PDB file of C-alpha atoms in Angstrom:
ATOM      1  CA  UNK A1386    -185.209  75.767 -55.381  1.00 77.00           C
ATOM      2  CA  UNK A1387    -186.811  77.842 -52.884  1.00 82.00           C
ATOM      3  CA  UNK A1388    -186.352  76.777 -49.244  1.00 90.00           C
ATOM      4  CA  UNK A1389    -187.147  78.147 -45.602  1.00 94.00           C
ATOM      5  CA  UNK A1390    -185.199  77.497 -42.538  1.00 96.00           C
ATOM      6  CA  UNK A1391    -186.557  78.076 -39.075  1.00 97.00           C
ATOM      7  CA  UNK A1392    -183.519  77.406 -36.759  1.00 96.00           C
ATOM      8  CA  UNK A1393    -185.449  77.146 -33.630  1.00 95.00           C
ATOM      9  CA  UNK A1394    -187.689  74.189 -33.090  1.00 94.00           C
ATOM     10  CA  UNK A1395    -188.898  75.137 -29.689  1.00 95.00           C
ATOM     11  CA  UNK A1396    -188.619  78.690 -27.932  1.00 97.00           C
ATOM     12  CA  UNK A1397    -189.709  79.222 -24.305  1.00 97.00           C
ATOM     13  CA  UNK A1398    -190.403  82.818 -23.086  1.00 97.00           C
ATOM     14  CA  UNK A1399    -191.850  84.371 -20.030  1.00 97.00           C
ATOM     15  CA  UNK A1400    -195.353  86.048 -20.379  1.00 97.00           C
ATOM     16  CA  UNK A1401    -194.565  89.835 -20.900  1.00 97.00           C
ATOM     17  CA  UNK A1402    -191.149  89.293 -22.337  1.00 98.00           C
ATOM     18  CA  UNK A1403    -190.185  90.064 -25.909  1.00 97.00           C
ATOM     19  CA  UNK A1404    -190.097  87.484 -28.678  1.00 97.00           C
ATOM     20  CA  UNK A1405    -188.185  87.121 -31.884  1.00 98.00           C
ATOM     21  CA  UNK A1406    -188.618  84.067 -34.113  1.00 98.00           C
ATOM     22  CA  UNK A1407    -186.150  83.597 -36.801  1.00 98.00           C
ATOM     23  CA  UNK A1408    -186.599  82.702 -40.481  1.00 97.00           C
ATOM     24  CA  UNK A1409    -184.315  82.468 -43.357  1.00 96.00           C
ATOM     25  CA  UNK A1410    -185.153  82.018 -46.933  1.00 94.00           C
ATOM     26  CA  UNK A1411    -183.525  80.907 -50.097  1.00 90.00           C
ATOM     27  CA  UNK A1412    -185.023  82.325 -53.326  1.00 82.00           C
ATOM     28  CA  UNK A1413    -183.364  83.800 -56.376  1.00 72.00           C
ATOM     29  CA  UNK A1414    -185.844  86.594 -57.011  1.00 77.00           C
ATOM     30  CA  UNK A1415    -187.986  88.966 -55.013  1.00 76.00           C
ATOM     31  CA  UNK A1416    -189.549  86.787 -52.282  1.00 85.00           C
ATOM     32  CA  UNK A1417    -193.187  86.775 -51.265  1.00 89.00           C
ATOM     33  CA  UNK A1418    -192.982  86.011 -47.529  1.00 92.00           C
ATOM     34  CA  UNK A1419    -195.530  85.031 -44.982  1.00 94.00           C
ATOM     35  CA  UNK A1420    -195.719  84.114 -41.358  1.00 97.00           C
ATOM     36  CA  UNK A1421    -198.783  81.773 -40.354  1.00 96.00           C
ATOM     37  CA  UNK A1422    -199.720  80.725 -36.726  1.00 97.00           C
ATOM     38  CA  UNK A1423    -201.270  77.297 -35.940  1.00 94.00           C
ATOM     39  CA  UNK A1424    -203.047  76.993 -32.532  1.00 92.00           C
ATOM     40  CA  UNK A1425    -203.390  73.316 -31.262  1.00 86.00           C
ATOM     41  CA  UNK A1426    -206.122  71.475 -33.150  1.00 83.00           C
ATOM     42  CA  UNK A1427    -206.576  74.465 -35.651  1.00 86.00           C
ATOM     43  CA  UNK A1428    -205.565  75.332 -39.218  1.00 88.00           C
ATOM     44  CA  UNK A1429    -203.100  77.965 -40.074  1.00 92.00           C
ATOM     45  CA  UNK A1430    -203.881  81.701 -39.680  1.00 94.00           C
ATOM     46  CA  UNK A1431    -202.082  84.425 -41.582  1.00 94.00           C
ATOM     47  CA  UNK A1432    -200.198  86.692 -39.281  1.00 96.00           C
ATOM     48  CA  UNK A1433    -198.380  88.966 -41.915  1.00 95.00           C
ATOM     49  CA  UNK A1434    -197.063  89.171 -45.345  1.00 93.00           C
ATOM     50  CA  UNK A1435    -194.301  90.915 -47.238  1.00 92.00           C
ATOM     51  CA  UNK A1436    -194.196  91.530 -50.838  1.00 86.00           C
ATOM     52  CA  UNK A1437    -192.441  94.851 -51.403  1.00 83.00           C
ATOM     53  CA  UNK A1438    -191.993  98.351 -49.975  1.00 86.00           C
ATOM     54  CA  UNK A1439    -191.470  98.991 -46.234  1.00 88.00           C
ATOM     55  CA  UNK A1440    -189.285  96.169 -44.928  1.00 91.00           C
ATOM     56  CA  UNK A1441    -191.046  96.429 -41.423  1.00 96.00           C
ATOM     57  CA  UNK A1442    -194.442  94.901 -41.793  1.00 96.00           C
ATOM     58  CA  UNK A1443    -197.255  94.975 -39.179  1.00 96.00           C
ATOM     59  CA  UNK A1444    -199.651  91.993 -38.707  1.00 96.00           C
ATOM     60  CA  UNK A1445    -202.420  90.989 -36.554  1.00 95.00           C
ATOM     61  CA  UNK A1446    -202.244  90.194 -32.706  1.00 94.00           C
ATOM     62  CA  UNK A1447    -199.335  92.790 -32.247  1.00 96.00           C
ATOM     63  CA  UNK A1448    -196.859  90.913 -34.285  1.00 97.00           C
ATOM     64  CA  UNK A1449    -194.401  92.422 -36.831  1.00 98.00           C
ATOM     65  CA  UNK A1450    -191.646  91.261 -39.070  1.00 98.00           C
ATOM     66  CA  UNK A1451    -188.718  92.747 -40.685  1.00 96.00           C
ATOM     67  CA  UNK A1452    -187.420  91.797 -44.141  1.00 94.00           C
ATOM     68  CA  UNK A1453    -183.557  91.883 -44.624  1.00 94.00           C
ATOM     69  CA  UNK A1454    -182.397  91.151 -48.075  1.00 91.00           C
ATOM     70  CA  UNK A1455    -178.816  91.130 -47.080  1.00 91.00           C
ATOM     71  CA  UNK A1456    -179.454  88.377 -44.553  1.00 93.00           C
ATOM     72  CA  UNK A1457    -182.116  86.650 -46.420  1.00 93.00           C
ATOM     73  CA  UNK A1458    -184.210  86.814 -43.208  1.00 95.00           C
ATOM     74  CA  UNK A1459    -187.743  87.579 -42.258  1.00 97.00           C
ATOM     75  CA  UNK A1460    -187.720  87.441 -38.462  1.00 98.00           C
ATOM     76  CA  UNK A1461    -191.148  87.757 -36.534  1.00 98.00           C
ATOM     77  CA  UNK A1462    -191.309  89.799 -33.362  1.00 98.00           C
ATOM     78  CA  UNK A1463    -193.653  90.789 -30.592  1.00 98.00           C
ATOM     79  CA  UNK A1464    -192.669  93.336 -27.882  1.00 97.00           C
ATOM     80  CA  UNK A1465    -194.782  91.634 -25.111  1.00 97.00           C
ATOM     81  CA  UNK A1466    -195.864  87.972 -25.376  1.00 97.00           C
ATOM     82  CA  UNK A1467    -199.233  86.873 -23.881  1.00 96.00           C
ATOM     83  CA  UNK A1468    -200.111  83.305 -22.766  1.00 96.00           C
ATOM     84  CA  UNK A1469    -202.429  83.015 -25.658  1.00 95.00           C
ATOM     85  CA  UNK A1470    -199.593  83.452 -28.083  1.00 97.00           C
ATOM     86  CA  UNK A1471    -198.409  79.827 -27.369  1.00 97.00           C
ATOM     87  CA  UNK A1472    -198.750  78.053 -30.666  1.00 97.00           C
ATOM     88  CA  UNK A1473    -196.608  76.837 -33.680  1.00 96.00           C
ATOM     89  CA  UNK A1474    -195.354  79.445 -36.055  1.00 97.00           C
ATOM     90  CA  UNK A1475    -194.623  78.881 -39.715  1.00 96.00           C
ATOM     91  CA  UNK A1476    -192.712  80.892 -42.026  1.00 96.00           C
ATOM     92  CA  UNK A1477    -193.284  80.456 -45.781  1.00 94.00           C
ATOM     93  CA  UNK A1478    -192.084  81.814 -49.122  1.00 91.00           C
ATOM     94  CA  UNK A1479    -194.347  81.854 -52.204  1.00 85.00           C
ATOM     95  CA  UNK A1480    -193.083  79.999 -55.061  1.00 75.00           C
ATOM     96  CA  UNK A1481    -193.773  80.756 -58.624  1.00 69.00           C
ATOM     97  CA  UNK A1482    -196.396  78.789 -60.673  1.00 65.00           C
ATOM     98  CA  UNK A1483    -199.594  78.523 -58.988  1.00 60.00           C
ATOM     99  CA  UNK A1484    -198.918  80.352 -55.792  1.00 74.00           C
ATOM    100  CA  UNK A1485    -197.379  77.453 -54.049  1.00 82.00           C
ATOM    101  CA  UNK A1486    -195.964  77.964 -50.760  1.00 88.00           C
ATOM    102  CA  UNK A1487    -192.783  76.514 -49.294  1.00 90.00           C
ATOM    103  CA  UNK A1488    -192.850  76.229 -45.506  1.00 93.00           C
ATOM    104  CA  UNK A1489    -190.254  76.053 -42.977  1.00 95.00           C
ATOM    105  CA  UNK A1490    -190.403  73.307 -40.349  1.00 95.00           C
ATOM    106  CA  UNK A1491    -192.046  75.559 -37.840  1.00 95.00           C
ATOM    107  CA  UNK A1492    -191.105  76.924 -34.296  1.00 97.00           C
ATOM    108  CA  UNK A1493    -193.162  75.937 -31.246  1.00 96.00           C
ATOM    109  CA  UNK A1494    -193.674  78.810 -28.838  1.00 97.00           C
ATOM    110  CA  UNK A1495    -194.254  78.017 -25.090  1.00 97.00           C
ATOM    111  CA  UNK A1496    -195.204  80.790 -22.796  1.00 97.00           C
ATOM    112  CA  UNK A1497    -194.412  80.346 -19.088  1.00 96.00           C
ATOM    113  CA  UNK A1498    -196.281  82.488 -16.528  1.00 89.00           C
TER     114      UNK A1498
ATOM    115  CA  UNK B1298    -218.321  82.689 -43.002  1.00 65.00           C
ATOM    116  CA  UNK B1299    -217.462  78.958 -43.558  1.00 76.00           C
ATOM    117  CA  UNK B1300    -214.201  79.524 -45.459  1.00 93.00           C
ATOM    118  CA  UNK B1301    -212.451  76.217 -46.082  1.00 95.00           C
ATOM    119  CA  UNK B1302    -214.306  73.234 -44.613  1.00 96.00           C
ATOM    120  CA  UNK B1303    -212.615  69.776 -44.129  1.00 96.00           C
ATOM    121  CA  UNK B1304    -214.275  66.427 -43.210  1.00 96.00           C
ATOM    122  CA  UNK B1305    -213.694  64.362 -41.415  1.00 96.00           C
ATOM    123  CA  UNK B1306    -211.580  65.953 -38.659  1.00 95.00           C
ATOM    124  CA  UNK B1307    -210.303  62.540 -37.344  1.00 96.00           C
ATOM    125  CA  UNK B1308    -210.024  59.212 -39.052  1.00 96.00           C
ATOM    126  CA  UNK B1309    -208.260  55.830 -38.252  1.00 96.00           C
ATOM    127  CA  UNK B1310    -207.620  53.607 -41.221  1.00 96.00           C
ATOM    128  CA  UNK B1311    -206.288  50.006 -41.520  1.00 97.00           C
ATOM    129  CA  UNK B1312    -203.414  49.345 -43.958  1.00 97.00           C
ATOM    130  CA  UNK B1313    -204.605  48.889 -47.486  1.00 96.00           C
ATOM    131  CA  UNK B1314    -207.936  50.655 -46.825  1.00 96.00           C
ATOM    132  CA  UNK B1315    -208.894  53.739 -49.116  1.00 96.00           C
ATOM    133  CA  UNK B1316    -210.680  56.911 -48.248  1.00 95.00           C
ATOM    134  CA  UNK B1317    -211.523  60.299 -49.430  1.00 97.00           C
ATOM    135  CA  UNK B1318    -210.589  63.451 -47.715  1.00 98.00           C
ATOM    136  CA  UNK B1319    -213.197  66.184 -48.487  1.00 98.00           C
ATOM    137  CA  UNK B1320    -212.485  69.774 -48.828  1.00 98.00           C
ATOM    138  CA  UNK B1321    -214.968  72.480 -49.796  1.00 97.00           C
ATOM    139  CA  UNK B1322    -214.651  76.432 -50.058  1.00 97.00           C
ATOM    140  CA  UNK B1323    -217.369  78.933 -50.363  1.00 96.00           C
ATOM    141  CA  UNK B1324    -215.105  81.908 -51.409  1.00 94.00           C
ATOM    142  CA  UNK B1325    -215.291  81.191 -55.028  1.00 94.00           C
ATOM    143  CA  UNK B1326    -211.459  80.734 -55.028  1.00 94.00           C
ATOM    144  CA  UNK B1327    -209.850  79.369 -58.168  1.00 93.00           C
ATOM    145  CA  UNK B1328    -206.826  77.819 -56.679  1.00 94.00           C
ATOM    146  CA  UNK B1329    -206.954  75.019 -54.132  1.00 96.00           C
ATOM    147  CA  UNK B1330    -204.191  72.998 -52.344  1.00 95.00           C
ATOM    148  CA  UNK B1331    -203.532  70.017 -50.308  1.00 97.00           C
ATOM    149  CA  UNK B1332    -200.714  69.753 -47.861  1.00 97.00           C
ATOM    150  CA  UNK B1333    -199.606  67.231 -45.188  1.00 97.00           C
ATOM    151  CA  UNK B1334    -198.090  68.199 -42.104  1.00 94.00           C
ATOM    152  CA  UNK B1335    -195.617  65.996 -40.244  1.00 92.00           C
ATOM    153  CA  UNK B1336    -193.932  66.776 -36.910  1.00 85.00           C
ATOM    154  CA  UNK B1337    -190.808  68.773 -37.405  1.00 84.00           C
ATOM    155  CA  UNK B1338    -191.291  68.946 -41.165  1.00 87.00           C
ATOM    156  CA  UNK B1339    -193.600  71.837 -41.761  1.00 89.00           C
ATOM    157  CA  UNK B1340    -196.114  71.534 -44.605  1.00 93.00           C
ATOM    158  CA  UNK B1341    -195.525  69.675 -47.776  1.00 94.00           C
ATOM    159  CA  UNK B1342    -197.698  70.401 -50.876  1.00 94.00           C
ATOM    160  CA  UNK B1343    -199.285  67.180 -52.240  1.00 96.00           C
ATOM    161  CA  UNK B1344    -201.439  68.423 -55.029  1.00 96.00           C
ATOM    162  CA  UNK B1345    -202.933  71.675 -56.249  1.00 94.00           C
ATOM    163  CA  UNK B1346    -205.461  72.871 -58.651  1.00 95.00           C
ATOM    164  CA  UNK B1347    -205.807  75.996 -60.620  1.00 92.00           C
ATOM    165  CA  UNK B1348    -209.474  75.628 -61.357  1.00 93.00           C
ATOM    166  CA  UNK B1349    -212.189  73.055 -62.182  1.00 93.00           C
ATOM    167  CA  UNK B1350    -210.808  70.237 -64.207  1.00 94.00           C
ATOM    168  CA  UNK B1351    -207.184  71.205 -63.798  1.00 94.00           C
ATOM    169  CA  UNK B1352    -204.850  69.592 -61.125  1.00 96.00           C
ATOM    170  CA  UNK B1353    -201.129  69.359 -60.725  1.00 94.00           C
ATOM    171  CA  UNK B1354    -198.601  67.417 -58.513  1.00 95.00           C
ATOM    172  CA  UNK B1355    -196.825  69.071 -55.692  1.00 92.00           C
ATOM    173  CA  UNK B1356    -193.763  67.941 -53.820  1.00 91.00           C
ATOM    174  CA  UNK B1357    -195.164  64.700 -52.346  1.00 95.00           C
ATOM    175  CA  UNK B1358    -197.927  63.394 -54.718  1.00 97.00           C
ATOM    176  CA  UNK B1359    -197.176  59.715 -54.477  1.00 96.00           C
ATOM    177  CA  UNK B1360    -200.035  57.512 -52.972  1.00 96.00           C
ATOM    178  CA  UNK B1361    -202.591  60.209 -53.459  1.00 97.00           C
ATOM    179  CA  UNK B1362    -205.024  61.226 -56.244  1.00 97.00           C
ATOM    180  CA  UNK B1363    -207.200  64.318 -56.622  1.00 97.00           C
ATOM    181  CA  UNK B1364    -209.980  65.611 -58.732  1.00 95.00           C
ATOM    182  CA  UNK B1365    -211.668  69.031 -59.172  1.00 97.00           C
ATOM    183  CA  UNK B1366    -215.082  68.728 -60.834  1.00 96.00           C
ATOM    184  CA  UNK B1367    -216.369  72.098 -59.350  1.00 96.00           C
ATOM    185  CA  UNK B1368    -214.915  75.266 -58.035  1.00 96.00           C
ATOM    186  CA  UNK B1369    -215.927  74.404 -54.525  1.00 97.00           C
ATOM    187  CA  UNK B1370    -214.681  71.017 -53.869  1.00 97.00           C
ATOM    188  CA  UNK B1371    -211.252  69.453 -54.041  1.00 98.00           C
ATOM    189  CA  UNK B1372    -211.221  65.824 -52.626  1.00 98.00           C
ATOM    190  CA  UNK B1373    -208.005  63.948 -51.826  1.00 98.00           C
ATOM    191  CA  UNK B1374    -208.039  60.234 -52.135  1.00 97.00           C
ATOM    192  CA  UNK B1375    -205.921  57.536 -50.616  1.00 96.00           C
ATOM    193  CA  UNK B1376    -206.302  54.415 -52.510  1.00 90.00           C
ATOM    194  CA  UNK B1377    -204.110  52.036 -50.605  1.00 94.00           C
ATOM    195  CA  UNK B1378    -203.384  53.538 -47.137  1.00 95.00           C
ATOM    196  CA  UNK B1379    -199.926  52.931 -45.849  1.00 96.00           C
ATOM    197  CA  UNK B1380    -198.485  53.791 -42.292  1.00 95.00           C
ATOM    198  CA  UNK B1381    -196.380  56.479 -43.917  1.00 95.00           C
ATOM    199  CA  UNK B1382    -199.460  58.382 -44.764  1.00 97.00           C
ATOM    200  CA  UNK B1383    -200.364  59.003 -41.121  1.00 97.00           C
ATOM    201  CA  UNK B1384    -200.266  62.693 -40.985  1.00 96.00           C
ATOM    202  CA  UNK B1385    -202.427  65.838 -40.533  1.00 95.00           C
ATOM    203  CA  UNK B1386    -203.821  66.976 -43.816  1.00 97.00           C
ATOM    204  CA  UNK B1387    -204.798  70.503 -44.580  1.00 96.00           C
ATOM    205  CA  UNK B1388    -206.687  71.910 -47.548  1.00 97.00           C
ATOM    206  CA  UNK B1389    -206.300  75.705 -48.541  1.00 95.00           C
ATOM    207  CA  UNK B1390    -207.474  77.925 -51.169  1.00 95.00           C
ATOM    208  CA  UNK B1391    -206.479  81.375 -52.764  1.00 92.00           C
ATOM    209  CA  UNK B1392    -208.340  83.475 -55.218  1.00 90.00           C
ATOM    210  CA  UNK B1393    -205.830  83.489 -57.934  1.00 83.00           C
ATOM    211  CA  UNK B1394    -202.387  82.040 -58.614  1.00 77.00           C
ATOM    212  CA  UNK B1395    -200.662  85.416 -57.793  1.00 78.00           C
ATOM    213  CA  UNK B1396    -198.101  85.055 -55.143  1.00 74.00           C
ATOM    214  CA  UNK B1397    -199.276  88.035 -53.219  1.00 75.00           C
ATOM    215  CA  UNK B1398    -202.495  86.316 -52.521  1.00 80.00           C
ATOM    216  CA  UNK B1399    -202.414  84.507 -48.971  1.00 84.00           C
ATOM    217  CA  UNK B1400    -203.966  81.125 -48.666  1.00 90.00           C
ATOM    218  CA  UNK B1401    -206.734  80.346 -46.476  1.00 93.00           C
ATOM    219  CA  UNK B1402    -206.643  77.030 -44.560  1.00 94.00           C
ATOM    220  CA  UNK B1403    -209.124  74.584 -43.195  1.00 94.00           C
ATOM    221  CA  UNK B1404    -208.761  73.005 -39.651  1.00 92.00           C
ATOM    222  CA  UNK B1405    -207.210  69.941 -41.022  1.00 94.00           C
ATOM    223  CA  UNK B1406    -207.910  66.126 -40.976  1.00 96.00           C
ATOM    224  CA  UNK B1407    -206.043  64.109 -38.585  1.00 95.00           C
ATOM    225  CA  UNK B1408    -205.355  60.561 -40.243  1.00 96.00           C
ATOM    226  CA  UNK B1409    -203.872  57.503 -38.603  1.00 96.00           C
ATOM    227  CA  UNK B1410    -203.092  54.462 -40.514  1.00 96.00           C
ATOM    228  CA  UNK B1411    -202.680  51.153 -38.357  1.00 93.00           C
TER     229      UNK B1411
END
């Protein structure tokens, strides 16, 4: 069965510092991977996705993620964090049969000034 | 662009009451989904639908029912509310069942059962 692990429940970074959020997946075939962001009281917004091709994918709001098959990872990065990036971030893998998503538990990002 | 609209945004229920969470999308998407989000647990799929008249169970369907009479609407019904159903509920849609189609989410319904 598919699964997604986000090892960090909370991360705090200083504004202007770099960010890396970890995501590990378990999936037998080629994974379809997504990162979503959820601001307080809001729904989920797609940041980026990976299906095939270049393993470094660019998303919105200056985020990028790198797919590493050998490590079963899809970590999210941003070179310089802004206070508005404070939110909860979810990694997800697309499961077969109806485009169902399997989500990780989420990582809450706090940004300190 | 409305996208996926969920109503109500907040609701408090008493144990044993019933209610329907509404979800509507205006993007003509065939696939629709209901998730629940609990702290530290991510989102879990309750039910999904691949088109009008067709629904199927997800990971956590117990205590819930759904129907899909139109492409636009996908209501979620709680028949006998229990405290374990206190959660934030998200509805989502996607154009097709292809795994390369990202899902579009509503803003959620926050439900408390006391």
